[in-house]
Tab-separated table of C-alpha atoms in Angstrom:
chain	number	residue	atom	x	y	z
A	1	MET	CA	44.431	-33.548	5.843
A	2	THR	CA	46.026	-33.264	9.290
A	3	LEU	CA	47.554	-36.986	10.137
A	4	PRO	CA	46.487	-38.432	7.181
A	5	PRO	CA	44.212	-42.060	7.591
A	6	ASN	CA	46.273	-44.513	8.827
A	7	GLU	CA	49.026	-42.026	10.170
A	8	SER	CA	49.842	-43.145	13.677
A	9	THR	CA	49.465	-40.453	16.375
A	10	GLY	CA	51.683	-38.624	18.421
A	11	THR	CA	53.563	-37.054	15.476
A	12	GLY	CA	53.735	-33.451	17.202
A	13	PRO	CA	51.853	-30.726	19.299
A	14	GLY	CA	48.326	-30.570	18.175
A	15	SER	CA	47.882	-33.826	16.120
A	16	PRO	CA	44.405	-34.855	16.085
A	17	SER	CA	43.312	-38.393	16.138
A	18	ARG	CA	42.256	-39.615	12.824
A	19	ARG	CA	40.322	-42.599	11.302
A	20	SER	CA	41.543	-45.506	9.172
A	21	VAL	CA	40.479	-45.127	5.970
A	22	LEU	CA	42.753	-47.324	3.234
A	23	ALA	CA	44.200	-49.893	5.640
A	24	THR	CA	45.349	-50.741	8.777
A	25	LEU	CA	48.344	-49.118	10.770
A	26	GLY	CA	51.129	-51.811	11.085
A	27	ALA	CA	54.733	-51.555	11.773
A	28	LEU	CA	56.926	-50.134	9.200
A	29	PRO	CA	58.500	-53.608	7.606
A	30	VAL	CA	62.320	-54.381	7.714
A	31	ILE	CA	63.868	-53.817	4.351
A	32	ALA	CA	66.259	-56.636	3.022
A	33	THR	CA	69.249	-55.593	1.411
A	34	ALA	CA	68.210	-54.984	-2.674
A	35	THR	CA	69.704	-57.057	-5.247
A	36	PRO	CA	70.166	-54.962	-8.662
A	37	ALA	CA	67.222	-55.586	-11.108
A	38	VAL	CA	69.525	-57.226	-13.934
A	39	ALA	CA	68.111	-59.668	-15.885
A	40	ALA	CA	69.748	-63.116	-15.179
A	41	PRO	CA	71.259	-64.934	-18.613
A	42	GLY	CA	68.159	-66.457	-20.069
A	43	ALA	CA	65.665	-64.438	-18.354
A	44	PRO	CA	63.016	-63.393	-20.672
A	45	ILE	CA	62.650	-59.859	-22.504
A	46	THR	CA	59.394	-59.182	-23.560
A	47	ALA	CA	58.811	-56.976	-27.202
A	48	ALA	CA	56.413	-54.542	-26.721
A	49	ALA	CA	54.094	-52.428	-29.314
A	50	THR	CA	55.586	-49.316	-30.184
A	51	VAL	CA	55.193	-46.240	-28.150
A	52	VAL	CA	54.105	-43.341	-30.604
A	53	VAL	CA	54.725	-39.739	-28.844
A	54	ASP	CA	53.456	-36.806	-30.793
A	55	PRO	CA	55.008	-33.597	-29.232
A	56	SER	CA	52.666	-31.464	-31.300
A	57	ALA	CA	49.656	-33.072	-29.348
A	58	SER	CA	49.529	-30.787	-26.416
A	59	ARG	CA	47.410	-31.529	-23.222
A	60	GLN	CA	47.947	-29.857	-20.068
A	61	THR	CA	50.490	-27.586	-18.811
A	62	ILE	CA	52.756	-28.815	-16.021
A	63	ARG	CA	52.987	-26.426	-12.640
A	64	GLY	CA	55.006	-29.092	-10.641
A	65	PHE	CA	55.391	-32.019	-8.137
A	66	GLY	CA	56.014	-31.252	-4.598
A	67	GLY	CA	54.786	-31.916	-0.497
A	68	MET	CA	54.011	-30.817	2.387
A	69	ASN	CA	55.936	-28.893	5.378
A	70	HIS	CA	53.558	-28.449	8.404
A	71	THR	CA	55.824	-27.298	11.466
A	72	VAL	CA	53.162	-27.629	14.259
A	73	TRP	CA	52.532	-31.221	13.774
A	74	ILE	CA	55.858	-32.637	12.916
A	75	SER	CA	59.160	-30.322	13.168
A	76	ASP	CA	60.704	-28.422	10.463
A	77	LEU	CA	62.806	-29.483	7.551
A	78	THR	CA	66.414	-28.952	8.165
A	79	ALA	CA	68.239	-26.590	6.034
A	80	ALA	CA	70.037	-29.826	4.228
A	81	GLN	CA	66.718	-31.334	3.818
A	82	ARG	CA	64.881	-28.163	1.929
A	83	ASP	CA	67.730	-28.340	-0.310
A	84	THR	CA	67.344	-32.059	-0.649
A	85	ALA	CA	63.365	-31.765	-1.394
A	86	PHE	CA	64.149	-28.799	-3.661
A	87	GLY	CA	67.264	-28.735	-4.869
A	88	ASN	CA	67.818	-30.086	-8.707
A	89	GLY	CA	71.010	-32.000	-8.560
A	90	THR	CA	72.478	-35.332	-7.745
A	91	GLY	CA	70.593	-36.860	-4.699
A	92	GLN	CA	67.761	-34.142	-4.642
A	93	LEU	CA	63.840	-34.493	-5.180
A	94	GLY	CA	63.844	-31.509	-7.646
A	95	PHE	CA	60.442	-30.652	-5.827
A	96	THR	CA	58.946	-27.417	-7.211
A	97	VAL	CA	55.743	-26.720	-5.270
A	98	LEU	CA	55.799	-26.681	-1.535
A	99	ARG	CA	52.531	-26.637	0.632
A	100	ILE	CA	51.881	-25.120	3.850
A	101	PRO	CA	49.264	-24.491	6.359
A	102	VAL	CA	47.612	-20.963	7.369
A	103	HIS	CA	47.769	-21.503	11.248
A	104	GLU	CA	44.191	-20.491	12.610
A	105	ASP	CA	46.770	-18.929	15.411
A	106	ARG	CA	48.585	-16.174	13.933
A	107	ASN	CA	51.604	-16.396	16.044
A	108	ASN	CA	52.720	-19.956	14.399
A	109	TRP	CA	52.700	-18.020	10.884
A	110	SER	CA	56.280	-17.026	11.331
A	111	ARG	CA	57.167	-21.168	11.438
A	112	GLU	CA	56.807	-21.612	7.999
A	113	VAL	CA	58.786	-18.788	6.569
A	114	ALA	CA	62.174	-20.495	6.621
A	115	THR	CA	61.316	-23.871	4.330
A	116	ALA	CA	59.245	-21.853	2.185
A	117	ARG	CA	61.790	-18.804	1.573
A	118	ARG	CA	64.337	-21.122	0.476
A	119	ALA	CA	61.759	-23.184	-1.857
A	120	VAL	CA	61.335	-20.026	-3.499
A	121	GLU	CA	65.081	-19.738	-4.000
A	122	LEU	CA	65.572	-22.754	-5.259
A	123	GLY	CA	62.867	-21.852	-7.496
A	124	ALA	CA	59.549	-23.483	-6.197
A	125	THR	CA	56.040	-22.047	-6.115
A	126	VAL	CA	54.173	-22.059	-2.625
A	127	ILE	CA	50.695	-22.387	-1.688
A	128	ALA	CA	48.887	-22.917	1.461
A	129	SER	CA	45.732	-24.363	2.914
A	130	PRO	CA	43.769	-23.530	6.299
A	131	TRP	CA	42.429	-26.311	8.373
A	132	ASN	CA	40.415	-23.798	10.484
A	133	PRO	CA	39.324	-20.258	10.866
A	134	PRO	CA	40.403	-18.443	14.051
A	135	ALA	CA	38.475	-19.577	16.949
A	136	SER	CA	36.982	-16.332	17.256
A	137	MET	CA	34.809	-16.882	13.896
A	138	VAL	CA	33.713	-20.442	14.253
A	139	GLU	CA	30.626	-22.016	15.766
A	140	THR	CA	29.556	-25.331	16.767
A	141	PHE	CA	26.592	-27.600	15.353
A	142	VAL	CA	25.160	-30.922	15.340
A	143	ARG	CA	25.991	-32.977	11.989
A	144	GLY	CA	24.853	-36.420	12.238
A	145	SER	CA	26.332	-38.114	15.266
A	146	GLN	CA	28.657	-35.295	15.839
A	147	THR	CA	27.529	-32.785	18.280
A	148	ASP	CA	30.524	-30.580	18.085
A	149	ALA	CA	31.297	-30.345	14.361
A	150	ARG	CA	32.722	-26.848	13.474
A	151	ARG	CA	31.858	-24.198	10.956
A	152	LEU	CA	32.591	-21.222	9.999
A	153	ARG	CA	29.991	-18.382	11.274
A	154	TYR	CA	28.126	-16.912	8.620
A	155	ASP	CA	28.508	-13.695	9.643
A	156	SER	CA	32.094	-14.054	9.371
A	157	TYR	CA	32.582	-14.534	5.975
A	158	GLY	CA	34.350	-11.560	5.313
A	159	ALA	CA	36.561	-11.517	8.464
A	160	TYR	CA	37.635	-14.678	7.365
A	161	ALA	CA	38.346	-13.590	3.475
A	162	GLN	CA	40.262	-10.818	5.160
A	163	TYR	CA	42.328	-13.394	7.219
A	164	LEU	CA	43.120	-15.661	4.431
A	165	ASN	CA	44.557	-12.363	2.507
A	166	ASP	CA	46.514	-11.270	5.725
A	167	PHE	CA	48.711	-14.642	5.443
A	168	VAL	CA	48.860	-13.558	2.071
A	169	VAL	CA	50.220	-10.565	2.727
A	170	PHE	CA	52.431	-11.584	5.461
A	171	MET	CA	54.038	-14.514	3.620
A	172	ARG	CA	54.672	-11.686	0.808
A	173	ASN	CA	56.327	-9.367	3.727
A	174	ASN	CA	58.387	-12.451	4.379
A	175	GLY	CA	59.608	-12.948	1.000
A	176	VAL	CA	57.400	-15.656	-0.277
A	177	ASN	CA	55.121	-14.601	-3.128
A	178	LEU	CA	52.217	-17.286	-2.544
A	179	TYR	CA	50.970	-18.659	-5.775
A	180	ALA	CA	47.421	-19.714	-4.378
A	181	ILE	CA	45.887	-19.847	-1.086
A	182	SER	CA	42.829	-22.735	-0.229
A	183	VAL	CA	39.402	-21.724	1.350
A	184	GLN	CA	39.546	-25.163	3.403
A	185	ASN	CA	41.406	-28.123	3.409
A	186	GLU	CA	38.994	-31.289	3.198
A	187	PRO	CA	35.917	-29.392	4.212
A	188	ASP	CA	33.968	-33.040	3.379
A	189	TYR	CA	36.414	-34.825	5.587
A	190	ALA	CA	36.450	-32.359	8.436
A	191	HIS	CA	35.624	-34.309	11.731
A	192	ASP	CA	38.821	-32.961	13.106
A	193	TRP	CA	38.564	-29.403	11.678
A	194	THR	CA	35.905	-27.081	9.986
A	195	TRP	CA	33.098	-28.432	7.755
A	196	TRP	CA	31.966	-26.883	4.775
A	197	THR	CA	29.002	-27.707	2.345
A	198	PRO	CA	29.090	-27.199	-1.290
A	199	THR	CA	26.424	-24.586	-0.603
A	200	GLU	CA	28.821	-22.490	1.695
A	201	MET	CA	31.579	-22.848	-0.527
A	202	VAL	CA	29.931	-21.722	-3.358
A	203	ARG	CA	28.611	-18.574	-1.292
A	204	PHE	CA	32.068	-17.605	-0.065
A	205	LEU	CA	33.492	-17.801	-3.606
A	206	ARG	CA	30.713	-15.736	-4.947
A	207	GLU	CA	30.787	-12.913	-2.100
A	208	ASN	CA	34.155	-13.118	-0.760
A	209	ALA	CA	36.884	-14.638	-2.194
A	210	GLY	CA	37.383	-12.084	-4.907
A	211	SER	CA	39.047	-9.730	-2.196
A	212	ILE	CA	41.962	-12.310	-1.917
A	213	SER	CA	44.936	-11.086	-3.538
A	214	THR	CA	46.408	-14.095	-5.097
A	215	ARG	CA	45.136	-16.935	-6.695
A	216	VAL	CA	42.374	-19.053	-4.891
A	217	ILE	CA	42.025	-23.016	-4.608
A	218	ALA	CA	38.565	-24.829	-4.009
A	219	PRO	CA	37.227	-27.317	-2.608
A	220	GLU	CA	39.902	-29.740	-1.998
A	221	SER	CA	37.584	-32.679	-1.562
A	222	PHE	CA	39.013	-35.779	0.174
A	223	GLN	CA	38.286	-38.057	-2.582
A	224	TYR	CA	37.872	-35.732	-5.439
A	225	VAL	CA	34.137	-35.697	-4.854
A	226	LYS	CA	32.469	-34.328	-8.079
A	227	SER	CA	29.450	-33.287	-5.874
A	228	PHE	CA	31.182	-30.757	-3.954
A	229	SER	CA	32.884	-29.051	-6.975
A	230	ASP	CA	30.286	-29.484	-9.725
A	231	PRO	CA	27.990	-26.669	-7.900
A	232	ILE	CA	31.228	-24.304	-8.311
A	233	LEU	CA	31.619	-25.159	-11.840
A	234	ASN	CA	28.079	-24.531	-12.345
A	235	ASP	CA	28.001	-21.038	-10.847
A	236	ALA	CA	29.349	-18.516	-12.890
A	237	GLN	CA	30.159	-15.952	-10.389
A	238	ALA	CA	32.007	-18.446	-7.896
A	239	LEU	CA	33.686	-19.625	-10.717
A	240	ALA	CA	35.119	-16.381	-11.699
A	241	ASN	CA	36.704	-16.098	-8.231
A	242	MET	CA	38.260	-19.556	-8.039
A	243	ASP	CA	41.469	-20.107	-10.118
A	244	ILE	CA	42.428	-23.427	-9.123
A	245	LEU	CA	40.158	-26.344	-8.648
A	246	GLY	CA	42.049	-28.483	-5.980
A	247	ALA	CA	41.912	-32.109	-5.246
A	248	HIS	CA	42.938	-35.006	-3.131
A	249	LEU	CA	42.913	-38.591	-4.169
A	250	TYR	CA	42.686	-40.467	-0.804
A	251	GLY	CA	41.222	-44.021	-2.262
A	252	THR	CA	39.594	-42.584	-5.401
A	253	GLN	CA	39.355	-44.662	-7.961
A	254	PHE	CA	41.542	-44.560	-11.410
A	255	GLN	CA	38.055	-44.433	-13.203
A	256	ASN	CA	37.014	-41.663	-11.217
A	257	PHE	CA	40.430	-39.448	-12.275
A	258	PRO	CA	38.903	-37.734	-15.225
A	259	TYR	CA	36.187	-34.952	-14.769
A	260	LEU	CA	34.415	-34.060	-18.046
A	261	LEU	CA	32.485	-31.127	-16.309
A	262	PHE	CA	35.745	-29.380	-15.436
A	263	GLN	CA	36.818	-29.833	-19.013
A	264	GLN	CA	33.815	-28.406	-20.311
A	265	ARG	CA	33.562	-25.549	-18.114
A	266	GLY	CA	37.016	-24.910	-16.609
A	267	ALA	CA	38.813	-22.690	-19.053
A	268	GLY	CA	41.253	-20.744	-18.053
A	269	LYS	CA	41.333	-22.481	-14.639
A	270	GLU	CA	43.754	-24.954	-13.476
A	271	LEU	CA	43.505	-28.360	-11.969
A	272	TRP	CA	45.879	-29.234	-9.139
A	273	MET	CA	45.897	-32.460	-6.742
A	274	THR	CA	47.252	-30.929	-4.078
A	275	GLU	CA	47.250	-33.755	-1.371
A	276	VAL	CA	47.583	-37.652	-1.479
A	277	TYR	CA	50.105	-40.439	-0.291
A	278	HIS	CA	49.783	-43.702	-2.012
A	279	PRO	CA	48.918	-46.340	-1.713
A	280	ASN	CA	49.202	-46.403	2.339
A	281	SER	CA	51.144	-44.679	5.396
A	282	SER	CA	51.873	-47.997	7.012
A	283	ASP	CA	54.521	-49.432	4.672
A	284	SER	CA	58.070	-48.154	4.366
A	285	ALA	CA	58.556	-45.890	1.554
A	286	ASP	CA	61.397	-48.454	0.604
A	287	LEU	CA	59.074	-51.412	0.419
A	288	TRP	CA	59.677	-52.750	-3.528
A	289	PRO	CA	57.983	-53.123	-5.637
A	290	GLN	CA	54.998	-51.651	-4.091
A	291	ALA	CA	56.830	-47.962	-4.327
A	292	LEU	CA	56.051	-48.553	-8.057
A	293	ASP	CA	52.625	-48.036	-7.099
A	294	VAL	CA	53.422	-44.077	-6.773
A	295	GLY	CA	55.080	-44.528	-10.445
A	296	GLU	CA	51.686	-45.448	-11.691
A	297	HIS	CA	49.571	-43.049	-9.398
A	298	ILE	CA	51.462	-40.127	-10.835
A	299	HIS	CA	50.927	-41.535	-14.398
A	300	ARG	CA	47.184	-41.830	-13.587
A	301	ALA	CA	46.790	-38.419	-12.128
A	302	LEU	CA	48.362	-36.701	-15.099
A	303	VAL	CA	47.297	-38.783	-17.918
A	304	ASP	CA	43.734	-40.051	-16.815
A	305	GLY	CA	42.917	-36.892	-14.546
A	306	GLN	CA	44.842	-34.281	-16.756
A	307	PHE	CA	45.891	-32.864	-13.396
A	308	GLN	CA	48.421	-30.253	-13.465
A	309	ALA	CA	50.429	-30.631	-10.179
A	310	TYR	CA	50.989	-33.541	-7.597
A	311	VAL	CA	51.381	-32.789	-4.381
A	312	TRP	CA	52.667	-35.511	-1.406
A	313	TRP	CA	51.446	-35.043	2.019
A	314	TYR	CA	54.611	-34.505	4.430
A	315	ILE	CA	57.925	-34.077	2.598
A	316	ARG	CA	59.567	-35.964	5.050
A	317	ARG	CA	58.000	-39.384	6.769
A	318	GLY	CA	58.657	-42.903	7.013
A	319	TYR	CA	56.136	-43.579	4.128
A	320	GLY	CA	56.923	-40.197	2.458
A	321	PRO	CA	59.714	-39.193	-0.681
A	322	MET	CA	62.143	-38.427	1.873
A	323	ARG	CA	62.849	-40.667	4.946
A	324	GLU	CA	63.201	-39.505	8.298
A	325	ASP	CA	67.278	-39.510	7.757
A	326	GLY	CA	66.784	-37.016	4.818
A	327	GLN	CA	67.352	-39.465	2.512
A	328	ILE	CA	65.471	-39.560	-0.824
A	329	SER	CA	63.025	-43.188	-0.637
A	330	LYS	CA	62.221	-45.517	-2.954
A	331	ARG	CA	58.588	-43.797	-3.420
A	332	GLY	CA	60.777	-40.312	-3.440
A	333	ALA	CA	62.729	-41.798	-6.599
A	334	ASN	CA	59.355	-42.644	-8.327
A	335	MET	CA	58.368	-39.079	-7.757
A	336	ALA	CA	61.862	-37.817	-8.996
A	337	HIS	CA	61.621	-39.345	-12.314
A	338	PHE	CA	58.681	-36.920	-12.785
A	339	SER	CA	59.605	-34.032	-10.762
A	340	LYS	CA	63.298	-33.752	-11.604
A	341	PHE	CA	62.515	-34.053	-15.395
A	342	VAL	CA	58.995	-32.768	-15.908
A	343	ARG	CA	59.392	-29.170	-14.992
A	344	PRO	CA	57.072	-26.295	-14.553
A	345	GLY	CA	55.823	-24.992	-18.006
A	346	HIS	CA	56.480	-28.317	-19.419
A	347	VAL	CA	53.711	-29.608	-21.691
A	348	ARG	CA	52.081	-32.853	-21.440
A	349	VAL	CA	51.831	-34.429	-24.944
A	350	ASP	CA	49.801	-37.345	-26.711
A	351	ALA	CA	51.760	-40.468	-25.968
A	352	THR	CA	50.437	-44.167	-26.008
A	353	PRO	CA	49.740	-44.523	-22.593
A	354	SER	CA	49.711	-48.296	-22.069
A	355	VAL	CA	51.148	-50.989	-24.693
A	356	GLN	CA	50.559	-53.768	-22.799
A	357	SER	CA	49.527	-54.522	-19.027
A	358	SER	CA	51.481	-53.155	-16.353
A	359	LEU	CA	53.522	-50.650	-18.433
A	360	TYR	CA	52.636	-47.025	-18.318
A	361	THR	CA	54.291	-44.380	-20.447
A	362	SER	CA	53.451	-40.505	-20.611
A	363	ALA	CA	55.385	-37.798	-22.396
A	364	TYR	CA	56.143	-34.026	-21.773
A	365	ARG	CA	57.388	-31.181	-24.065
A	366	ALA	CA	59.809	-28.591	-22.675
A	367	PRO	CA	59.893	-24.974	-23.623
A	368	ASN	CA	63.040	-25.716	-25.643
A	369	GLY	CA	61.629	-28.733	-27.441
A	370	GLN	CA	63.110	-31.430	-25.399
A	371	ILE	CA	60.963	-34.370	-24.993
A	372	THR	CA	60.681	-36.187	-21.768
A	373	ILE	CA	59.399	-39.865	-21.153
A	374	VAL	CA	58.742	-41.622	-18.172
A	375	ALA	CA	58.284	-45.345	-18.364
A	376	VAL	CA	56.476	-47.560	-15.461
A	377	ASN	CA	57.413	-51.136	-15.474
A	378	LYS	CA	55.365	-52.896	-13.077
A	379	GLY	CA	55.701	-56.080	-14.918
A	380	THR	CA	57.805	-59.148	-13.695
A	381	SER	CA	59.603	-59.099	-17.133
A	382	ALA	CA	61.962	-56.811	-18.419
A	383	VAL	CA	60.821	-55.546	-22.034
A	384	SER	CA	62.254	-54.424	-25.095
A	385	GLN	CA	60.506	-51.274	-25.471
A	386	PRO	CA	60.542	-48.940	-29.075
A	387	PHE	CA	59.660	-45.467	-29.197
A	388	THR	CA	58.769	-43.300	-32.065
A	389	LEU	CA	58.393	-39.441	-32.023
A	390	THR	CA	57.084	-37.791	-34.624
A	391	ASN	CA	58.556	-35.045	-36.981
A	392	ASN	CA	61.455	-35.256	-34.292
A	393	ALA	CA	64.826	-34.758	-35.051
A	394	SER	CA	67.007	-35.638	-32.020
A	395	ALA	CA	70.015	-37.977	-32.587
A	396	ARG	CA	70.478	-39.048	-28.921
A	397	VAL	CA	68.384	-40.133	-25.649
A	398	SER	CA	69.727	-39.857	-22.249
A	399	SER	CA	68.088	-42.136	-19.410
A	400	TRP	CA	67.832	-42.711	-15.565
A	401	VAL	CA	66.475	-45.834	-14.008
A	402	THR	CA	65.258	-47.055	-10.655
A	403	ASP	CA	64.400	-50.325	-9.692
A	404	ALA	CA	65.059	-52.735	-6.447
A	405	GLY	CA	68.716	-51.851	-6.726
A	406	ARG	CA	68.947	-48.530	-8.319
A	407	ASN	CA	67.876	-44.934	-7.430
A	408	LEU	CA	67.615	-42.899	-10.730
A	409	ALA	CA	70.773	-44.169	-11.813
A	410	SER	CA	72.121	-42.477	-15.697
A	411	GLY	CA	71.894	-45.313	-18.239
A	412	THR	CA	73.713	-45.416	-21.427
A	413	ALA	CA	73.116	-43.113	-23.653
A	414	LEU	CA	70.657	-44.361	-26.875
A	415	THR	CA	71.029	-43.132	-30.461
A	416	MET	CA	67.691	-42.234	-31.888
A	417	SER	CA	67.328	-42.724	-35.605
A	418	ASN	CA	64.211	-41.331	-37.760
A	419	GLY	CA	62.565	-40.021	-34.911
A	420	SER	CA	62.796	-43.839	-32.929
A	421	PHE	CA	64.724	-45.663	-30.439
A	422	THR	CA	64.586	-49.160	-28.275
A	423	ALA	CA	65.183	-49.119	-24.822
A	424	GLN	CA	64.973	-52.139	-22.534
A	425	LEU	CA	62.837	-51.321	-19.426
A	426	PRO	CA	63.982	-53.622	-16.645
A	427	ALA	CA	61.305	-55.838	-14.669
A	428	ARG	CA	59.588	-53.710	-12.190
A	429	SER	CA	61.545	-50.517	-12.821
A	430	VAL	CA	60.781	-46.888	-13.484
A	431	THR	CA	62.794	-45.002	-16.475
A	432	THR	CA	62.883	-41.471	-17.620
A	433	PHE	CA	64.235	-40.642	-21.228
A	434	VAL	CA	65.274	-37.107	-22.134
A	435	THR	CA	66.017	-36.181	-25.858
A	436	GLY	CA	68.587	-34.018	-26.757
């Protein structure tokens, strides 16, 4: 998106106005000093059914977690903030995906180089999305009540493909090999940028996308609208020129995360969630336990939706993973429970996804055989949670926890016996376990 729904205006030069979609805009709440979520004497601890992890049952390969940097609408990340975002040491997010804009004005392209280059140096993948083609390629038309709607001129499709490829080449010449580039950011929510119909998107993919010298992302629908991507999946030639099916999850209901047609037709293609903030942009990212919604949302995207990447909107924002002061927020800590430990090339494996209400678990296998388990406990009681890993000979399990009073705090090492261990999951917490 440009400014996401609910985002306050005045965020920088060229910021377009936006409509409220998820909630009304409110002032950021004052966060009270948090107290550690340590169970009081006699506090109940719920015993849960065993979470069974099968490391041999492979699902999707994970490409990474990350966020957006847009230097025209908000200021660039500082050198320290780049390291916080893409480094993987103590106090860092461990992001492995950076999304940048393809500015319609080529004079702004260089603005995105510094952060992209540093992200690459720290091992991240960089993708890019355009909001508008150059003005010379655009025409206005009437779309419902919008009399100045914009679309790519039909005689400019070839020139637009060249423009996208020019950006790929520019970034490559500046030390950044883009992993992929999108055809259009949110073509179905384009009141403030360029509209596309599914038919137009299919035509461009069929006739022009093949000339772009990196992977192509489409369609980046605002709410993962399947009627926009179904025509691509149902057209063999368009599908051949689309490498990544990209989607945004603004307000998308969990039951709409699965995509059967992609599972049927998308062999050899990747499935990325390329933009979201959740649950809103009106609350502080440090509001607790609301920040746990991010942990559940990532779980649902990876497990229910089988997405291979999860990319936030602005990296640095009052509602984002990094606060404006450059410190990791509670929402960011939830992301880091995945991004720091589930690295590109890890494979999601079968795990009991929810043994009880408000408890969500997922598991991932590293190339060296290590298993990472992420458990999100949104319940108000601590849980004594048994885990069993089939055919696993590991002896030790390390853990990290985030709750009201802790961020990614290292826990006591656990002992695994015959592939099983039991861990205490504090009330309203997210915990990551790593075997070996």
